[in-house]
CSV table of C-alpha atoms and ligand atoms in Angstrom, one decimal:
chain,number,residue,atom,x,y,z
A,1352,MET,CA,109.7,86.0,65.1
A,1353,GLY,CA,107.6,88.5,63.4
A,1354,GLU,CA,108.4,91.8,62.2
A,1355,LEU,CA,109.4,94.5,64.8
A,1356,ILE,CA,107.0,97.2,64.7
A,1357,ILE,CA,107.6,100.6,66.2
A,1358,ILE,CA,105.3,103.2,67.0
A,1359,ASP,CA,107.2,105.2,70.3
A,1360,GLN,CA,110.5,106.6,68.3
A,1361,THR,CA,112.2,107.0,71.3
A,1362,LEU,CA,112.8,103.2,71.1
A,1363,LYS,CA,114.9,102.5,68.4
A,1364,PRO,CA,118.4,103.6,69.9
A,1365,ILE,CA,118.2,100.7,72.3
A,1366,ALA,CA,116.1,98.3,70.0
A,1367,GLU,CA,119.4,98.9,67.8
A,1368,LYS,CA,121.2,97.3,71.4
A,1369,VAL,CA,119.0,94.9,72.3
A,1370,LEU,CA,119.5,93.7,68.4
A,1371,ALA,CA,123.3,94.2,68.7
A,1372,ALA,CA,123.9,92.6,72.0
A,1373,GLU,CA,124.8,95.5,73.7
A,1374,ARG,CA,124.2,96.1,78.1
A,1375,LEU,CA,121.4,98.4,78.2
A,1376,SER,CA,122.2,102.1,80.7
A,1377,PHE,CA,119.9,103.6,83.5
A,1378,GLU,CA,118.2,105.3,80.9
A,1379,ASP,CA,117.6,102.9,78.5
A,1380,GLY,CA,115.8,101.3,81.5
A,1381,VAL,CA,113.1,104.3,82.7
A,1382,ALA,CA,112.4,105.1,79.1
A,1383,LEU,CA,111.4,101.6,78.5
A,1384,TYR,CA,109.3,101.5,81.8
A,1385,LYS,CA,108.1,105.0,80.5
A,1386,SER,CA,107.0,104.2,77.2
A,1387,PRO,CA,103.9,103.9,76.3
A,1388,ASP,CA,104.6,101.7,72.7
A,1389,LEU,CA,104.4,98.2,75.2
A,1390,LEU,CA,104.1,95.3,72.4
A,1391,ALA,CA,107.9,97.0,71.0
A,1392,VAL,CA,109.2,96.8,74.6
A,1393,GLY,CA,107.7,93.1,74.0
A,1394,TRP,CA,108.8,92.2,71.6
A,1395,LEU,CA,112.1,92.7,72.3
A,1396,ALA,CA,112.7,91.1,75.9
A,1397,ASN,CA,110.8,87.9,73.6
A,1398,TYR,CA,113.8,88.4,71.1
A,1399,VAL,CA,116.1,88.2,73.8
A,1400,ARG,CA,114.1,85.2,75.3
A,1401,GLU,CA,113.6,83.6,72.6
A,1402,LYS,CA,117.5,84.2,71.7
A,1403,ARG,CA,118.3,82.2,75.1
A,1404,HIS,CA,116.0,79.6,75.4
A,1405,GLY,CA,114.1,79.5,72.0
A,1406,ASN,CA,110.5,77.8,72.4
A,1407,VAL,CA,111.1,76.7,75.4
A,1408,ALA,CA,108.9,77.1,78.9
A,1409,TYR,CA,109.8,75.4,82.2
A,1410,TYR,CA,107.9,74.6,85.7
A,1411,ASN,CA,109.1,73.0,88.5
A,1412,VAL,CA,106.4,70.8,91.0
A,1413,ASN,CA,107.0,72.2,94.4
A,1414,ARG,CA,105.2,72.9,97.9
A,1415,HIS,CA,105.2,76.1,100.1
A,1416,ILE,CA,105.8,75.8,103.7
A,1417,ASN,CA,106.1,78.5,105.9
A,1418,PRO,CA,107.2,77.6,109.3
A,1419,THR,CA,105.3,80.2,111.2
A,1420,ASN,CA,103.4,83.6,110.9
A,1421,VAL,CA,104.4,84.8,113.7
A,1422,CYS,CA,107.1,88.1,112.9
A,1423,VAL,CA,108.9,90.7,114.3
A,1424,ALA,CA,108.5,93.0,111.6
A,1425,HIS,CA,105.6,95.0,111.3
A,1426,CYS,CA,106.1,95.5,107.2
A,1427,LYS,CA,104.1,98.0,106.1
A,1428,LEU,CA,104.3,95.5,102.7
A,1429,CYS,CA,102.3,92.4,103.9
A,1430,ALA,CA,99.1,90.7,105.1
A,1431,PHE,CA,100.6,87.8,106.6
A,1432,GLY,CA,102.5,88.3,109.5
A,1433,ARG,CA,100.4,88.5,112.8
A,1434,ASP,CA,101.9,89.1,116.7
A,1435,PRO,CA,102.5,86.5,118.8
A,1436,GLY,CA,98.3,85.1,120.0
A,1437,ALA,CA,97.1,87.0,117.7
A,1438,PRO,CA,93.8,86.0,115.9
A,1439,GLY,CA,94.9,82.9,113.3
A,1440,ALA,CA,99.2,83.1,114.0
A,1441,TYR,CA,100.3,79.6,114.2
A,1442,THR,CA,103.4,78.2,114.4
A,1443,PHE,CA,103.8,74.6,112.4
A,1444,ALA,CA,105.3,71.7,114.6
A,1445,LEU,CA,107.9,69.9,112.7
A,1446,GLU,CA,106.5,67.3,112.7
A,1447,GLU,CA,103.2,68.8,110.9
A,1448,MET,CA,106.1,70.7,108.6
A,1449,TYR,CA,107.7,67.1,107.8
A,1450,ASP,CA,104.3,65.5,106.5
A,1451,ARG,CA,103.6,68.9,104.8
A,1452,ALA,CA,106.9,67.9,102.9
A,1453,ALA,CA,105.8,64.0,102.9
A,1454,GLN,CA,102.6,64.6,100.8
A,1455,GLY,CA,104.5,66.6,98.7
A,1456,VAL,CA,107.4,63.6,97.9
A,1457,ARG,CA,104.2,62.0,97.5
A,1458,GLU,CA,102.6,64.3,94.6
A,1459,GLY,CA,106.1,64.3,92.7
A,1460,ALA,CA,107.6,67.3,93.9
A,1461,THR,CA,111.0,68.3,94.1
A,1462,GLU,CA,111.0,71.7,95.8
A,1463,ILE,CA,110.5,72.8,99.3
A,1464,HIS,CA,110.7,76.3,99.6
A,1465,ILE,CA,110.4,77.4,102.8
A,1466,VAL,CA,109.9,81.4,104.3
A,1467,GLY,CA,108.2,82.2,107.5
A,1468,GLY,CA,107.6,85.0,109.9
A,1469,LEU,CA,110.7,86.3,112.7
A,1470,HIS,CA,109.3,85.0,115.7
A,1471,PRO,CA,110.5,86.6,118.5
A,1472,ASP,CA,110.9,83.5,120.3
A,1473,LEU,CA,112.1,80.0,118.2
A,1474,PRO,CA,116.0,79.6,118.3
A,1475,PHE,CA,117.5,79.6,115.0
A,1476,GLU,CA,118.5,75.5,115.9
A,1477,TYR,CA,114.1,74.7,115.3
A,1478,PHE,CA,114.9,76.3,111.6
A,1479,LEU,CA,118.1,74.2,111.6
A,1480,GLU,CA,116.3,70.8,113.1
A,1481,LEU,CA,113.0,71.8,110.5
A,1482,ILE,CA,115.8,71.7,107.9
A,1483,ARG,CA,118.3,68.2,108.8
A,1484,GLY,CA,114.4,66.6,109.0
A,1485,LEU,CA,114.1,67.4,105.8
A,1486,LYS,CA,117.2,66.0,104.5
A,1487,GLN,CA,117.4,63.4,105.7
A,1488,ARG,CA,113.7,62.4,105.3
A,1489,HIS,CA,114.4,62.8,101.9
A,1490,PRO,CA,117.9,63.7,101.5
A,1491,GLN,CA,116.9,64.1,97.0
A,1492,LEU,CA,114.8,66.8,98.1
A,1493,HIS,CA,116.1,70.2,97.0
A,1494,LEU,CA,115.6,72.9,100.3
A,1495,LYS,CA,114.7,76.5,98.9
A,1496,ALA,CA,114.3,78.0,102.6
A,1497,PHE,CA,115.2,81.5,103.8
A,1498,THR,CA,115.5,84.5,102.1
A,1499,MET,CA,118.3,87.1,103.5
A,1500,VAL,CA,116.1,88.6,106.3
A,1501,GLU,CA,115.1,85.3,108.0
A,1502,VAL,CA,119.2,85.0,107.7
A,1503,HIS,CA,119.5,88.0,108.9
A,1504,TYR,CA,117.6,87.5,112.0
A,1505,PHE,CA,118.8,84.4,112.3
A,1506,ALA,CA,122.0,85.3,113.0
A,1507,ARG,CA,120.8,88.4,115.5
A,1508,ILE,CA,119.1,86.0,117.9
A,1509,ALA,CA,121.8,83.2,117.7
A,1510,LYS,CA,124.7,85.9,117.6
A,1511,LEU,CA,126.3,84.9,115.3
A,1512,THR,CA,128.4,86.2,111.6
A,1513,VAL,CA,126.0,86.3,108.2
A,1514,ASP,CA,129.0,83.8,106.7
A,1515,GLU,CA,128.6,81.7,109.9
A,1516,THR,CA,124.6,80.9,109.9
A,1517,LEU,CA,124.7,80.8,106.3
A,1518,LEU,CA,127.2,78.0,106.5
A,1519,LYS,CA,125.2,76.9,109.3
A,1520,LEU,CA,121.8,76.8,107.1
A,1521,LYS,CA,123.9,74.8,104.0
A,1522,GLU,CA,125.6,72.4,106.4
A,1523,ALA,CA,121.9,71.5,107.9
A,1524,GLY,CA,121.0,71.2,104.7
A,1525,VAL,CA,120.3,74.6,102.7
A,1526,ASP,CA,120.2,74.1,99.1
A,1527,SER,CA,119.6,77.6,97.9
A,1528,CYS,CA,117.8,80.3,99.4
A,1529,PRO,CA,114.5,81.9,97.8
A,1530,GLY,CA,114.3,85.5,96.5
A,1531,GLY,CA,111.6,87.4,99.1
A,1532,GLY,CA,112.2,90.4,101.2
A,1533,ALA,CA,115.0,92.4,98.5
A,1534,GLU,CA,111.3,94.2,97.4
A,1535,ILE,CA,112.7,97.4,96.1
A,1536,PHE,CA,116.4,98.8,96.8
A,1537,HIS,CA,115.9,102.3,97.6
A,1538,PRO,CA,115.8,103.5,101.2
A,1539,ARG,CA,112.8,106.3,100.7
A,1540,VAL,CA,111.2,103.5,99.3
A,1541,ARG,CA,112.7,100.8,101.9
A,1542,ARG,CA,111.3,103.0,105.0
A,1543,ILE,CA,108.0,103.1,103.4
A,1544,ILE,CA,107.2,100.1,103.1
A,1545,CYS,CA,109.4,97.8,105.8
A,1546,ASP,CA,111.2,100.1,107.8
A,1547,HIS,CA,113.1,97.4,109.9
A,1548,LYS,CA,113.4,94.6,107.7
A,1549,VAL,CA,117.7,95.3,105.8
A,1550,SER,CA,118.3,97.6,104.0
A,1551,GLY,CA,119.0,97.3,100.6
A,1552,ARG,CA,122.7,97.7,100.2
A,1553,MET,CA,122.8,94.5,103.3
A,1554,TRP,CA,120.2,91.6,101.3
A,1555,LEU,CA,122.6,92.5,98.1
A,1556,ASN,CA,125.8,91.6,100.7
A,1557,MET,CA,124.2,88.8,101.3
A,1558,ALA,CA,123.5,87.8,98.6
A,1559,LYS,CA,126.3,87.7,97.8
A,1560,LYS,CA,127.9,86.0,100.3
A,1561,ALA,CA,125.6,82.8,100.0
A,1562,HIS,CA,126.6,82.8,96.6
A,1563,ARG,CA,130.1,83.1,97.7
A,1564,ILE,CA,129.6,79.8,99.8
A,1565,GLY,CA,128.3,77.6,97.7
A,1566,LEU,CA,124.8,78.6,97.9
A,1567,ARG,CA,122.8,80.0,94.6
A,1568,SER,CA,119.7,81.9,95.3
A,1569,ASN,CA,117.0,83.8,93.7
A,1570,ALA,CA,116.1,87.4,93.4
A,1571,THR,CA,113.3,89.6,93.0
A,1572,MET,CA,111.8,93.4,93.4
A,1573,LEU,CA,108.0,93.6,95.3
A,1574,TYR,CA,106.6,97.0,92.8
A,1575,GLY,CA,103.4,98.7,92.9
A,1576,HIS,CA,103.4,100.9,95.5
A,1577,VAL,CA,105.1,104.0,96.3
A,1578,GLU,CA,107.7,103.1,94.2
A,1579,THR,CA,109.1,105.7,91.1
A,1580,VAL,CA,110.5,103.6,88.3
A,1581,GLU,CA,113.6,105.7,88.8
A,1582,GLU,CA,113.5,103.2,91.9
A,1583,ARG,CA,113.2,99.7,89.2
A,1584,VAL,CA,115.6,100.7,87.3
A,1585,ASP,CA,117.9,101.0,90.0
A,1586,HIS,CA,117.6,98.1,92.1
A,1587,LEU,CA,117.8,96.3,88.8
A,1588,VAL,CA,120.5,98.3,87.8
A,1589,LEU,CA,122.2,97.1,91.0
A,1590,LEU,CA,121.0,93.2,91.4
A,1591,ARG,CA,123.0,92.9,87.6
A,1592,GLU,CA,126.4,94.5,88.9
A,1593,ALA,CA,126.0,92.2,92.0
A,1594,GLN,CA,125.3,89.5,88.8
A,1595,ASP,CA,128.1,90.7,87.7
A,1596,GLU,CA,129.9,89.6,90.9
A,1597,THR,CA,129.2,86.5,91.7
A,1598,HIS,CA,126.4,85.4,89.0
A,1599,GLY,CA,124.8,83.2,91.8
A,1600,PHE,CA,121.1,84.3,91.0
A,1601,VAL,CA,119.6,81.5,89.5
A,1602,ALA,CA,116.8,83.2,88.0
A,1603,PHE,CA,114.3,86.8,89.2
A,1604,ILE,CA,110.8,86.8,90.0
A,1605,PRO,CA,108.9,90.7,89.7
A,1606,LEU,CA,106.0,90.8,92.0
A,1607,ALA,CA,102.8,93.0,92.7
A,1608,PHE,CA,102.2,94.1,95.5
A,1609,HIS,CA,98.5,92.8,96.5
A,1610,PRO,CA,97.5,95.8,98.5
A,1611,GLU,CA,94.3,94.2,100.1
A,1612,ASN,CA,94.9,93.7,104.2
A,1613,THR,CA,97.9,95.2,104.2
A,1614,PRO,CA,98.8,98.5,105.6
A,1615,LEU,CA,99.0,100.0,102.5
A,1616,ALA,CA,95.1,99.1,101.8
A,1617,HIS,CA,94.4,102.4,99.9
A,1618,ILE,CA,97.0,101.8,96.5
A,1619,PRO,CA,95.5,100.9,93.7
A,1620,LYS,CA,96.7,96.7,92.9
A,1621,PRO,CA,99.4,97.0,89.7
A,1622,THR,CA,97.5,96.1,85.9
A,1623,GLY,CA,98.2,93.8,83.7
A,1624,TYR,CA,99.9,96.5,81.4
A,1625,ASP,CA,102.3,97.4,84.0
A,1626,ASP,CA,102.6,93.7,85.2
A,1627,LEU,CA,103.4,93.1,81.6
A,1628,ARG,CA,105.9,95.3,81.6
A,1629,ASN,CA,107.7,94.5,84.8
A,1630,ILE,CA,108.4,91.0,83.5
A,1631,ALA,CA,109.6,92.3,79.7
A,1632,VAL,CA,112.1,95.5,81.4
A,1633,SER,CA,113.7,93.2,83.5
A,1634,ARG,CA,114.9,91.0,80.8
A,1635,LEU,CA,115.7,93.4,79.2
A,1636,LEU,CA,117.6,95.4,81.6
A,1637,LEU,CA,118.5,91.6,83.6
A,1638,ASP,CA,121.2,91.0,80.7
A,1639,ASN,CA,123.3,89.0,82.9
A,1640,PHE,CA,120.5,86.6,84.4
A,1641,ASP,CA,118.9,83.7,82.6
A,1642,HIS,CA,116.0,82.8,84.1
A,1643,ILE,CA,111.7,85.2,84.4
A,1644,LYS,CA,110.0,84.0,86.7
A,1645,ALA,CA,106.5,84.9,85.5
A,1646,TYR,CA,105.0,84.0,89.2
A,1647,TRP,CA,101.0,82.5,88.2
A,1648,ILE,CA,100.3,82.9,91.8
A,1649,MET,CA,100.2,86.4,91.4
A,1650,LEU,CA,100.6,87.3,88.3
A,1651,THR,CA,97.5,85.2,87.4
A,1652,PRO,CA,97.6,81.8,85.1
A,1653,SER,CA,95.9,84.6,82.0
A,1654,VAL,CA,98.3,87.0,82.7
A,1655,ALA,CA,101.8,85.1,83.0
A,1656,GLN,CA,100.7,83.0,80.5
A,1657,ILE,CA,100.7,85.9,78.5
A,1658,ALA,CA,104.2,87.1,80.1
A,1659,LEU,CA,105.6,84.0,78.1
A,1660,ARG,CA,105.6,85.7,75.3
A,1661,PHE,CA,107.3,89.2,76.9
A,1662,GLY,CA,109.7,88.0,78.3
A,1663,ALA,CA,109.1,85.7,81.0
A,1664,ASN,CA,110.4,81.9,80.6
A,1665,ASP,CA,109.4,80.0,82.9
A,1666,LEU,CA,105.9,79.3,84.9
A,1667,ASP,CA,107.3,79.2,88.7
A,1668,GLY,CA,105.7,75.8,90.5
A,1669,THR,CA,102.2,74.0,91.5
A,1670,VAL,CA,102.7,75.6,94.8
A,1671,VAL,CA,100.0,74.1,96.1
A,1672,GLU,CA,99.4,75.7,99.6
A,1673,GLU,CA,99.8,79.8,99.4
A,1674,LYS,CA,99.3,82.3,102.3
A,1675,ILE,CA,102.0,85.5,101.5
A,1676,TYR,CA,99.4,86.4,98.3
A,1677,HIS,CA,96.1,85.1,99.8
A,1678,ASP,CA,96.7,86.7,103.0
A,1679,ALA,CA,97.2,89.7,100.9
A,1680,GLY,CA,93.6,89.1,98.8
A,1681,ALA,CA,95.5,87.4,95.9
A,1682,LYS,CA,91.9,85.5,93.6
A,1683,THR,CA,94.3,82.4,91.9
A,1684,SER,CA,94.4,79.5,93.2
A,1685,GLU,CA,97.0,77.8,95.9
A,1686,PHE,CA,97.4,75.2,94.1
A,1687,THR,CA,97.9,74.7,89.8
A,1688,PRO,CA,98.0,70.9,89.1
A,1689,ARG,CA,101.4,70.0,86.8
A,1690,ASN,CA,98.9,69.3,83.4
A,1691,GLU,CA,97.2,72.6,83.9
A,1692,LEU,CA,100.5,74.3,83.5
A,1693,GLU,CA,102.2,72.2,80.7
A,1694,ARG,CA,98.5,73.0,79.8
A,1695,LEU,CA,98.9,77.0,80.4
A,1696,ILE,CA,102.7,76.2,78.1
A,1697,ARG,CA,101.3,74.6,75.0
A,1698,ALA,CA,97.9,77.6,74.9
A,1699,ALA,CA,100.9,79.7,74.2
A,1700,GLY,CA,102.9,78.5,71.4
A,1701,ARG,CA,105.9,77.0,73.9
A,1702,VAL,CA,107.2,73.7,74.8
A,1703,PRO,CA,106.7,72.9,78.1
A,1704,VAL,CA,110.3,71.4,80.0
A,1705,GLU,CA,109.7,70.3,83.7
A,1706,ARG,CA,112.5,71.0,85.6
A,1707,ASP,CA,114.2,71.3,89.1
A,1708,THR,CA,115.1,73.8,90.7
A,1709,LEU,CA,118.7,75.3,89.4
A,1710,TYR,CA,116.4,74.5,86.4
A,1711,ASN,CA,117.3,70.4,84.8
A,1712,PRO,CA,115.2,69.5,82.8
A,1713,ILE,CA,113.7,66.3,84.7
A,1714,ASP,CA,112.4,62.5,83.3
A,1715,ARG,CA,109.2,61.8,85.0
A,1716,SER,CA,109.2,58.6,83.5
A,1717,LYS,CA,113.1,57.9,85.5
A,1718,LEU,CA,111.1,58.7,89.0
A,1719,PRO,CA,107.8,56.7,90.4
A,1720,PRO,CA,104.3,57.5,89.6
A,1721,VAL,CA,103.0,60.2,91.8
A,1722,ALA,CA,99.6,60.5,93.8
A,1723,ARG,CA,97.0,63.0,92.8
A,1724,ALA,CA,97.5,66.7,94.5
A,1725,THR,CA,95.7,66.5,98.3
A,1726,PRO,CA,94.2,70.3,97.6
A,1727,PRO,CA,94.9,72.7,100.7
A,1728,GLY,CA,92.7,72.8,102.7
A,1729,LEU,CA,92.7,69.2,103.8
A,1730,VAL,CA,95.4,69.6,105.9
A,1731,SER,CA,95.1,70.9,109.8
A,1732,LEU,CA,96.8,73.4,111.3
A,1733,SER,CA,98.2,73.9,114.8
A,1734,LEU,CA,97.2,77.9,116.1
A,1735,ASN,CA,99.7,77.7,118.5
A,1736,ALA,CA,101.3,81.1,117.6
B,3216,V47,O1,109.8,89.3,99.9
B,3216,V47,C1,105.0,89.8,100.8
B,3216,V47,C2,105.8,89.6,99.4
B,3216,V47,C3,107.8,88.1,99.4
B,3216,V47,C4,103.0,91.2,99.6
B,3216,V47,O2,112.9,82.8,95.5
B,3216,V47,C5,104.3,91.1,99.1
B,3216,V47,O3,111.5,81.5,93.8
B,3216,V47,C6,103.1,91.4,97.3
B,3216,V47,O4,109.9,86.6,97.2
B,3216,V47,N1,101.2,91.8,98.3
B,3216,V47,C7,107.4,87.1,99.0
B,3216,V47,N2,103.5,90.7,97.8
B,3216,V47,C8,107.5,85.8,98.7
B,3216,V47,C9,108.5,85.2,97.2
B,3216,V47,C10,108.8,83.5,96.1
B,3216,V47,C11,108.0,83.8,95.7
B,3216,V47,C12,107.5,83.6,94.5
B,3216,V47,C13,109.0,82.8,94.5
B,3216,V47,C14,110.4,82.4,94.8
B,3216,V47,C15,111.8,82.2,94.3
B,3216,V47,C16,110.1,83.4,95.9
B,3216,V47,O5,106.6,87.9,99.1
B,3216,V47,C17,108.0,89.1,100.0
B,3216,V47,C18,107.5,90.0,99.6
B,3216,V47,O6,108.5,90.8,98.7
B,3216,V47,N3,104.8,90.6,99.1
B,3216,V47,N4,103.8,90.4,101.1
B,3216,V47,C19,102.4,91.4,99.4
B,3216,V47,N5,101.4,92.4,100.4
């Protein structure tokens, strides 16, 4: 690693703590967000990242399935949700999702990422059947399914406790949970961007419950809308405290807000500077998280690649079909093939390692050969909401 050059002297005591592997405080987090010296912040994050992961950068081969975009929540941050019967509303039949997963498996997917809207009429059983059917057809496939927001909704409609709901999902075949729905935990922000969603406290309690029954999960933070720097740091510190308790979080993914087509469309998009800063500050504050993902879909492949030198150690997956960000105006492709992810990683001077969902390396030579991925758009949607 090159030498650390600090232009903003307020970073000096923080740098000393980082080099001594001491935990950073709330105030340190605020100072890291407010400092104009992004290169020094990035150097420190890269230092921690290289100490943990050396030169390795991970990616995985996955497929997203969004069972329905019909949603009763009407979050202001979202461009994906539709009312029942509204133009563009859809709900997949189970067979359609089995076909998509089978296509994913033929293309080498090791993970299916499943999240969707809170549908007013679909019973919990539909989602359990989806998971059972996928597990039965592809026992080797990791099913990373349903955010804490969906689990909370399932519990409500099925009149079960959160623990009972999580156990039923696990018994059906859910292997872990994705990190969505966390947004910003602070109630002031939630009231504006997602006032019908579970509270931040509840999200954290539910994630800890999931960890305690053996379901690991990811965590996210949606930045770049109405939150303050202090509210971002509060979010990260709450996640760090939860991780101290359970060690159940696998990865953290900072998500840049995409305002287009949302009721918050007047808010300007986060800048590249803010994207890199969020990656770096999360790496520095979340000292008990192993993995920080630069999700290329929302950062763009170019910024995600640079993030591999600002604290990130993972680019996420091939994805194939993405609706949540693309409905909100994302201009990235919905699919990046394995060899392109590897090229991006190598061009950043890192060593690409394909991983499974829990970050075990995958040796492709031991797996059956894979088909070329189908570009999104060739598969039809069933438009009956
Ligand atoms: O919770 C919704 C966000 C999340 C918008 O766990 C938006 O591996 C920006 O959580 N602009 C879902 N963001 C996606 C997610 C995720 C993604 C990749 C990997 C993993 C993982 C999880 O997307 C939502 C919300 O925070 N979101 N609308 C929008 N307009």
